[in-house]
Amino acid sequence: MADNKTSVVNKAYLAFVSEISPKTNETRSLFNAFAVGGFICVIGQFLRYMLEFVFKIEGDELAGAVSMILIFLSALLTGLGVYDRIGKYAGAGSIVPITGFANSVVAPAMEFRSEGFIYGLAAKMFIIAGPIIVFGVMSSVAVGIIYYITGLI
Amino acid sequence: MGKHTIFFHNAPSIVCTYSAAGKKESEGPIGSLFDYVLEDDYFGEKTFEKAECKMLSTVIEKVIKKSGYRKSDIDALISGDLLNQIVSASFAARDFNIPYIGIYNACSTLTEGLALGATLTDGGYMSDVIVATGSHFSTAERQYRYPLEFGSVRPPQSQWTVTGAGAAIVSRKGKGPKITAATFGKVVDYGVSDANNMGAAMAPAAMDTLITHFNETGRKPDYYDLIVTGDLGALGSRILKHIISQNGYEITDNHVDCGEIIYNIDEKEYQGGSGAGCSAVVFNSYIYRKLKEKELNKVLFSATGALLSTTTTQQGETIPCISHAVALEND
């Protein structure tokens, strides 16, 4: 593709392709993501109040219990084949909350079960979630260091 | 005779075809024409890979039965699919005691196979060969994209891999629509790197092969009753018609794309079918039947393939594409 003439044609072609290709409807996507993501958060908040006022759980235990219930529900819906349908509609709205993280672990675990428990299920389980964990841990360390240094000043 | 086009003077014919497809495909516009519809995507197997393999062996076995041939009459099996190391085709071939020629050209594997089959039989080296290709949505998804249950969003320019397989018997002597010419395509890359936009990546390859075919045969697009492309989808077909007309050829009136007619598509959701099974299923049911019933007498069939892998996509490579064309004519 070093040839000048082809690259000119290519540019014209790529411009034409991006012009004719259908665009994602951003307003609709944003609204769906907001609505579904918000609804998941409302469920989380509802669970939190239930556990706090009915079951009298407090503090770290309360946060942990809410997360665990949400993760369980997401894993269950993934197993039942429902979560990916929500995801198609909601986009980031169902990926960003903790339920999306659970979905991204359970989905490959189910998918690669056919390659065995070790090289399939266990090895492929973090194929999507792995990068999230890596960058999550790295950025939390970075933030911690910044926090420590600013505290010294 | 041109450089890339072969004329088959003994005119080998396609004597029999067989198609099998999944449920979603059977609900499409031509779904009623398939010989066999899978009840579910597992096809009675434990994994989707096994199901894809079984689909291929089923169509091979059934096409032999339907044609009235015996297994021993078949001189070679030319077959391919989308999976790494074309495992489905090769694993299906171990059930048959027939010499096996495994081929891969992504979604254009079917026309590549038909062209090779016609060459072998026309040359007198073989008398009857089977050409079979297939693909499976669930195996392709896990190889090329995400796990099935992962809640990701499919961009509107993407296509849906067809669950299906088809087989055809190409014969030197038998009766049926003749393969009169084949144009082998070049690898064409216009620099599209979006693996979700296969139609745009493959349209230039289809154009290149079609124009080469027209130039080398001296035929015009209207020589054919129908010009069939493999799996450009709705968007890719629109692009093809546009760029080919810029080069002075009009195919608007007699062009149809297998990917566009296999599903009832909503272009806001996706652009149609793709995969080695797409053209296999559509050709071996709908197109072949139209030829056999003489509703169509001259068809140019140019399936298109995107020759990418997930590794090359992740390394930021553009997508090289190919298209092979075969001309099918009734006497």
XYZ file of C-alpha atoms in Angstrom:
484
model
C 0.000 0.000 0.000
C 2.980 2.304 -0.394
C 1.732 3.231 -3.836
C 0.373 6.785 -3.689
C -2.400 6.235 -6.171
C -3.997 3.369 -4.227
C -3.877 5.238 -0.958
C -5.768 8.156 -2.525
C -8.428 5.742 -3.765
C -8.483 4.091 -0.352
C -9.060 7.393 1.405
C -11.949 8.228 -0.885
C -13.370 4.744 -0.371
C -13.027 4.834 3.409
C -14.670 8.252 3.499
C -17.525 6.900 1.397
C -17.872 3.857 3.667
C -18.042 5.901 6.833
C -20.576 8.194 5.198
C -22.895 5.398 4.071
C -22.539 3.119 7.124
C -25.419 3.301 9.607
C -24.622 5.204 12.771
C -25.537 4.144 16.248
C -28.365 6.328 17.525
C -26.492 7.993 20.378
C -29.428 9.739 21.995
C -31.332 6.475 22.207
C -28.268 4.527 23.394
C -27.529 7.090 26.091
C -31.128 7.119 27.247
C -31.359 3.310 27.365
C -28.055 3.081 29.204
C -29.156 5.723 31.695
C -32.564 4.153 32.253
C -31.392 0.548 32.699
C -28.196 1.465 34.553
C -30.235 3.706 36.827
C -32.802 0.973 37.399
C -30.064 -1.476 38.447
C -28.789 1.141 40.905
C -32.326 1.627 42.242
C -32.555 -2.120 42.860
C -29.207 -1.918 44.673
C -30.419 0.958 46.801
C -33.658 -0.858 47.581
C -31.684 -3.919 48.698
C -29.514 -1.676 50.829
C -32.480 -0.146 52.661
C -34.072 -3.590 53.094
C -30.905 -5.031 54.626
C -30.283 -1.948 56.704
C -33.740 -1.403 58.180
C -35.248 -4.872 58.090
C -32.240 -7.120 58.697
C -30.237 -4.541 60.674
C -26.964 -5.050 58.786
C -24.483 -2.176 58.966
C -21.272 -0.696 57.552
C -18.913 -2.782 55.390
C -21.069 -5.854 55.828
C -24.010 -3.971 54.387
C -22.091 -2.900 51.255
C -20.730 -6.421 50.832
C -24.143 -8.046 51.175
C -25.728 -5.722 48.583
C -22.915 -6.440 46.103
C -23.186 -10.167 46.679
C -26.915 -10.213 45.997
C -26.494 -8.170 42.813
C -23.661 -10.414 41.611
C -25.756 -13.490 42.333
C -28.753 -12.095 40.447
C -26.602 -11.154 37.461
C -24.951 -14.588 37.353
C -28.355 -16.221 37.553
C -29.746 -14.074 34.727
C -26.633 -14.817 32.652
C -27.136 -18.532 33.190
C -30.767 -18.248 32.185
C -29.740 -16.441 28.985
C -31.459 -13.168 29.932
C -28.585 -10.827 30.753
C -27.174 -10.661 27.211
C -30.618 -9.569 25.986
C -30.658 -6.774 28.542
C -27.120 -5.907 27.427
C -28.103 -5.634 23.757
C -30.689 -3.057 24.735
C -28.914 -1.244 27.536
C -25.276 -1.181 26.355
C -23.067 0.451 28.963
C -26.073 0.672 31.288
C -25.795 -3.014 32.096
C -22.013 -3.353 31.601
C -20.805 -0.661 34.006
C -22.593 -1.699 37.240
C -21.230 -4.651 39.223
C -23.825 -6.869 37.539
C -22.025 -6.335 34.219
C -18.784 -7.448 35.795
C -20.451 -10.625 37.023
C -21.890 -11.210 33.558
C -18.450 -10.815 31.965
C -17.066 -13.532 34.270
C -19.950 -15.986 34.102
C -20.491 -15.764 30.316
C -17.007 -17.013 29.290
C -17.042 -19.571 32.125
C -20.190 -21.076 30.608
C -18.948 -20.762 27.062
C -15.590 -22.437 27.582
C -16.851 -25.172 29.907
C -16.651 -27.461 26.867
C -12.840 -27.224 26.926
C -12.683 -28.645 30.455
C -12.603 -27.212 33.973
C -8.960 -26.113 34.010
C -8.042 -24.953 30.504
C -11.599 -24.049 29.629
C -13.755 -22.731 32.435
C -11.081 -21.571 34.880
C -8.543 -20.254 32.381
C -11.040 -18.407 30.181
C -13.202 -17.089 33.027
C -11.321 -13.778 33.184
C -10.845 -13.304 29.458
C -13.046 -10.176 29.519
C -12.859 -9.239 33.202
C -9.085 -9.734 33.438
C -8.118 -6.364 31.923
C -10.678 -4.639 34.167
C -9.058 -6.153 37.250
C -5.531 -5.308 36.056
C -6.308 -1.672 35.341
C -8.568 -1.387 38.392
C -5.832 -2.548 40.734
C -3.188 -0.443 38.979
C -5.227 2.742 39.134
C -6.173 2.153 42.780
C -2.466 1.844 43.601
C -1.749 5.028 41.658
C -4.533 6.899 43.422
C -3.288 5.591 46.765
C 0.213 6.900 46.085
C -1.105 10.307 45.023
C -3.300 10.417 48.120
C -0.331 9.557 50.337
C 1.921 12.200 48.756
C -0.683 14.945 48.934
C -1.183 14.027 52.597
C 2.511 14.661 53.284
C 2.423 18.187 51.922
C -9.544 -16.560 -22.522
C -8.280 -14.138 -19.912
C -5.641 -14.488 -17.274
C -7.944 -15.176 -14.353
C -10.919 -16.740 -16.098
C -11.206 -20.370 -17.090
C -13.812 -21.583 -19.565
C -15.002 -25.131 -19.024
C -15.468 -26.601 -22.472
C -16.888 -29.893 -21.208
C -19.299 -27.917 -19.023
C -19.483 -29.949 -15.818
C -22.881 -29.772 -14.190
C -24.196 -29.495 -10.676
C -26.409 -32.557 -10.491
C -27.679 -32.329 -6.955
C -27.567 -30.066 -3.901
C -28.560 -30.315 -0.264
C -28.907 -27.603 2.366
C -29.346 -27.608 6.121
C -29.832 -24.533 8.292
C -30.762 -23.343 11.747
C -34.046 -22.091 13.080
C -33.372 -18.367 12.609
C -32.441 -19.010 8.965
C -35.574 -21.099 8.409
C -37.689 -18.153 9.530
C -36.179 -15.955 6.793
C -37.622 -15.228 3.345
C -36.262 -18.429 1.747
C -36.500 -20.623 4.840
C -39.103 -22.932 3.350
C -36.693 -24.044 0.618
C -34.099 -25.649 2.864
C -33.866 -29.436 2.735
C -33.321 -29.737 6.445
C -33.875 -27.457 9.439
C -32.002 -27.979 12.702
C -34.277 -28.190 15.723
C -31.725 -26.467 17.924
C -28.210 -25.105 17.599
C -26.637 -28.112 19.328
C -28.049 -30.533 16.729
C -28.010 -33.312 19.340
C -24.310 -32.794 20.142
C -22.492 -31.655 23.249
C -20.679 -28.666 21.743
C -21.386 -26.199 18.951
C -18.207 -27.276 17.165
C -19.489 -30.839 17.053
C -22.828 -29.530 15.816
C -21.138 -27.644 12.968
C -19.194 -30.758 12.033
C -22.360 -32.857 12.128
C -24.131 -30.330 9.902
C -21.420 -30.755 7.299
C -21.400 -34.538 7.466
C -25.195 -34.515 7.279
C -25.319 -32.459 4.098
C -22.580 -34.571 2.504
C -24.347 -37.803 3.370
C -27.757 -36.524 2.341
C -26.606 -35.088 -0.969
C -25.195 -38.493 -1.917
C -28.461 -40.149 -0.937
C -30.612 -37.550 -2.711
C -28.612 -37.838 -5.923
C -28.925 -41.613 -6.033
C -25.149 -41.975 -6.213
C -23.179 -44.387 -4.098
C -20.404 -43.175 -1.832
C -17.902 -45.024 -4.000
C -18.983 -42.944 -7.025
C -17.568 -39.789 -5.444
C -13.957 -39.121 -6.368
C -13.249 -36.266 -3.985
C -14.716 -34.130 -1.262
C -13.804 -30.437 -1.434
C -14.792 -28.771 1.787
C -14.100 -25.892 4.139
C -15.498 -23.829 7.006
C -14.624 -20.815 9.152
C -13.032 -22.393 12.197
C -9.312 -22.434 12.880
C -7.609 -25.229 10.936
C -10.965 -25.862 9.177
C -11.706 -28.506 11.773
C -15.396 -28.919 10.968
C -14.738 -29.851 7.352
C -11.812 -32.106 8.186
C -13.584 -33.833 11.063
C -16.661 -34.351 8.906
C -14.449 -35.857 6.196
C -13.234 -38.631 8.483
C -16.708 -40.189 8.329
C -16.399 -40.683 4.589
C -13.984 -42.894 2.805
C -13.425 -40.268 0.117
C -10.271 -38.298 -0.784
C -10.562 -34.930 0.950
C -9.393 -31.558 -0.333
C -9.683 -29.051 2.515
C -9.888 -25.413 1.434
C -10.237 -22.061 3.143
C -11.230 -18.727 1.678
C -13.564 -17.623 4.459
C -17.055 -16.977 3.132
C -16.034 -17.395 -0.511
C -15.035 -21.005 0.129
C -18.110 -22.303 -1.699
C -17.343 -20.666 -5.042
C -13.674 -21.506 -4.652
C -14.752 -25.132 -4.186
C -17.145 -25.049 -7.132
C -14.419 -23.571 -9.346
C -11.926 -26.226 -8.234
C -14.514 -28.985 -8.573
C -15.356 -27.811 -12.072
C -11.660 -27.689 -12.968
C -11.054 -31.238 -11.748
C -14.062 -32.697 -13.505
C -13.802 -30.632 -16.674
C -10.164 -31.611 -17.043
C -11.190 -35.243 -16.949
C -9.203 -36.016 -13.826
C -12.284 -36.856 -11.821
C -15.859 -37.609 -12.672
C -17.877 -36.589 -9.600
C -16.865 -34.416 -6.671
C -18.767 -33.023 -3.704
C -18.331 -29.398 -2.692
C -19.511 -28.697 0.862
C -19.138 -25.686 3.151
C -20.757 -24.543 6.356
C -20.624 -22.266 9.358
C -22.271 -21.982 12.744
C -23.254 -18.774 14.525
C -22.206 -19.958 17.964
C -18.776 -21.290 16.967
C -17.999 -18.187 14.926
C -19.086 -15.880 17.758
C -16.722 -17.479 20.240
C -13.866 -17.527 17.744
C -14.283 -14.001 16.416
C -16.218 -12.069 19.043
C -17.466 -12.554 22.599
C -19.045 -15.399 24.576
C -22.720 -15.832 23.675
C -24.112 -14.809 27.056
C -21.943 -11.704 27.371
C -24.160 -8.617 27.237
C -22.426 -6.646 24.506
C -23.980 -4.386 21.897
C -23.851 -5.381 18.237
C -23.090 -2.383 16.001
C -25.646 -1.773 13.225
C -23.118 -2.355 10.429
C -22.360 -5.888 11.640
C -23.581 -9.146 10.164
C -24.905 -12.355 11.609
C -23.013 -15.606 10.966
C -25.327 -18.130 9.360
C -25.871 -21.486 11.018
C -26.053 -23.754 8.055
C -24.274 -25.940 5.558
C -24.718 -26.919 1.962
C -23.321 -29.515 -0.385
C -23.353 -29.831 -4.164
C -22.248 -32.604 -6.483
C -20.265 -31.419 -9.482
C -20.275 -34.015 -12.211
C -18.627 -34.381 -15.608
C -21.556 -36.239 -17.134
C -24.775 -35.804 -15.180
C -27.658 -33.465 -15.886
C -28.151 -30.077 -14.300
C -27.075 -26.462 -14.550
C -23.594 -26.235 -16.114
C -20.579 -24.471 -14.729
C -19.308 -22.759 -17.852
C -16.618 -20.463 -16.523
C -14.805 -19.495 -13.356
C -12.897 -16.358 -12.456
C -10.420 -16.736 -9.626
C -10.173 -13.565 -7.568
C -7.213 -11.596 -6.304
C -6.762 -10.545 -2.717
C -8.035 -6.979 -2.472
C -7.593 -4.641 0.485
C -8.966 -1.100 0.394
C -7.899 -0.429 3.959
C -11.059 -1.173 5.929
C -10.013 -2.279 9.412
C -13.395 -2.438 11.165
C -14.036 -6.169 11.631
C -17.673 -5.336 12.288
C -18.041 -3.903 8.805
C -17.362 -6.927 6.608
C -19.640 -5.730 3.833
C -17.554 -2.602 3.293
C -14.322 -4.606 3.468
C -15.468 -7.204 0.931
C -17.320 -5.051 -1.608
C -14.115 -3.991 -3.456
C -13.069 -7.660 -3.785
C -16.443 -8.510 -5.313
C -16.137 -5.559 -7.671
C -12.625 -6.560 -8.727
C -13.637 -10.118 -9.573
C -16.856 -9.109 -11.328
C -15.099 -6.523 -13.494
C -12.304 -8.980 -14.291
C -14.936 -11.515 -15.285
C -16.776 -9.060 -17.530
C -13.553 -7.914 -19.183
C -12.139 -11.358 -19.785
C -15.333 -12.958 -21.019
C -16.529 -9.982 -23.012
C -19.876 -10.365 -21.275
C -21.846 -7.457 -19.919
C -23.691 -7.502 -16.587
C -27.019 -7.898 -18.409
C -25.774 -11.133 -20.000
C -26.733 -12.729 -16.703
C -30.250 -13.161 -15.369
C -28.830 -12.822 -11.910
C -25.531 -11.779 -10.360
C -25.258 -13.306 -6.913
C -22.762 -12.148 -4.300
C -22.008 -14.098 -1.154
C -22.483 -12.168 2.032
C -21.998 -8.468 1.548
C -25.214 -7.762 3.416
C -27.466 -4.791 2.758
C -24.764 -2.191 3.337
C -22.065 -4.032 1.380
C -24.422 -4.548 -1.550
C -25.201 -0.857 -1.644
C -21.486 -0.074 -1.596
C -20.785 -2.606 -4.354
C -23.474 -1.186 -6.636
C -22.109 2.296 -6.079
C -18.426 1.562 -6.702
C -19.044 -0.753 -9.636
C -21.206 1.864 -11.339
C -18.389 4.366 -10.873
C -16.338 1.968 -12.987
C -18.970 1.863 -15.686
C -20.912 -1.296 -14.848
C -24.548 -1.374 -13.761
C -25.759 -4.334 -11.733
C -28.622 -2.650 -9.910
C -31.366 -4.554 -11.729
C -30.041 -8.087 -11.555
C -27.996 -8.279 -8.376
C -28.912 -10.211 -5.275
C -26.842 -10.892 -2.169
C -27.168 -14.145 -0.203
C -26.569 -12.333 3.087
C -29.311 -9.866 2.322
C -32.030 -12.419 1.515
C -31.409 -15.039 4.179
C -32.912 -13.071 7.067
C -35.737 -10.602 7.496
C -33.237 -7.916 8.359
C -33.742 -4.672 10.160
C -30.861 -2.530 8.960
C -30.852 -0.588 12.208
C -29.890 -3.835 13.959
C -27.631 -5.669 11.503
C -26.943 -5.915 7.777
C -27.681 -9.562 7.055
C -26.031 -12.960 7.095
C -22.417 -13.916 6.619
C -20.192 -16.948 6.918
C -19.270 -19.885 4.744
C -22.716 -21.299 5.448
C -24.522 -18.222 4.133
C -23.806 -18.618 0.433
C -23.837 -22.417 0.865
C -27.369 -22.449 2.194
C -28.770 -19.847 -0.198
C -27.100 -21.217 -3.307
C -27.850 -24.868 -2.623
C -31.506 -24.200 -1.996
C -32.918 -21.051 -3.581
C -30.531 -20.284 -6.446
C -30.040 -23.899 -7.482
C -33.776 -24.533 -7.526
C -34.371 -21.469 -9.707
C -31.712 -22.717 -12.117
C -33.090 -26.224 -12.150
C -36.613 -24.991 -12.829
C -35.222 -22.745 -15.581
C -36.600 -19.611 -13.999
C -33.007 -18.480 -14.158
C -30.771 -19.585 -16.982
C -27.603 -17.573 -16.585
C -26.242 -16.855 -13.140
C -22.923 -15.377 -12.092
C -22.160 -16.407 -8.535
C -19.377 -14.543 -6.781
C -19.090 -15.324 -3.084
C -16.910 -13.013 -1.034
C -14.609 -13.720 1.878
C -12.819 -11.622 4.485
C -9.455 -13.231 5.158
C -8.893 -11.912 8.658
C -8.269 -13.513 12.028
C -8.810 -12.156 15.515
C -5.038 -11.868 15.914
C -4.613 -9.682 12.834
C -7.551 -7.508 13.899
C -6.077 -7.009 17.369
C -2.756 -6.100 15.762
C -4.554 -3.345 13.852
C -4.241 -4.873 10.391
C -6.661 -3.985 7.624
C -8.850 -6.713 6.169
C -7.730 -8.454 2.968
C -10.686 -9.842 1.038
C -11.316 -12.149 -1.873
C -14.059 -13.195 -4.222
C -14.198 -16.093 -6.679
C -16.857 -16.222 -9.362
C -18.453 -19.123 -11.200
C -20.806 -18.766 -14.149
C -23.743 -21.171 -14.133
C -25.825 -21.680 -17.244
C -28.578 -23.913 -18.489
C -28.249 -25.454 -21.959
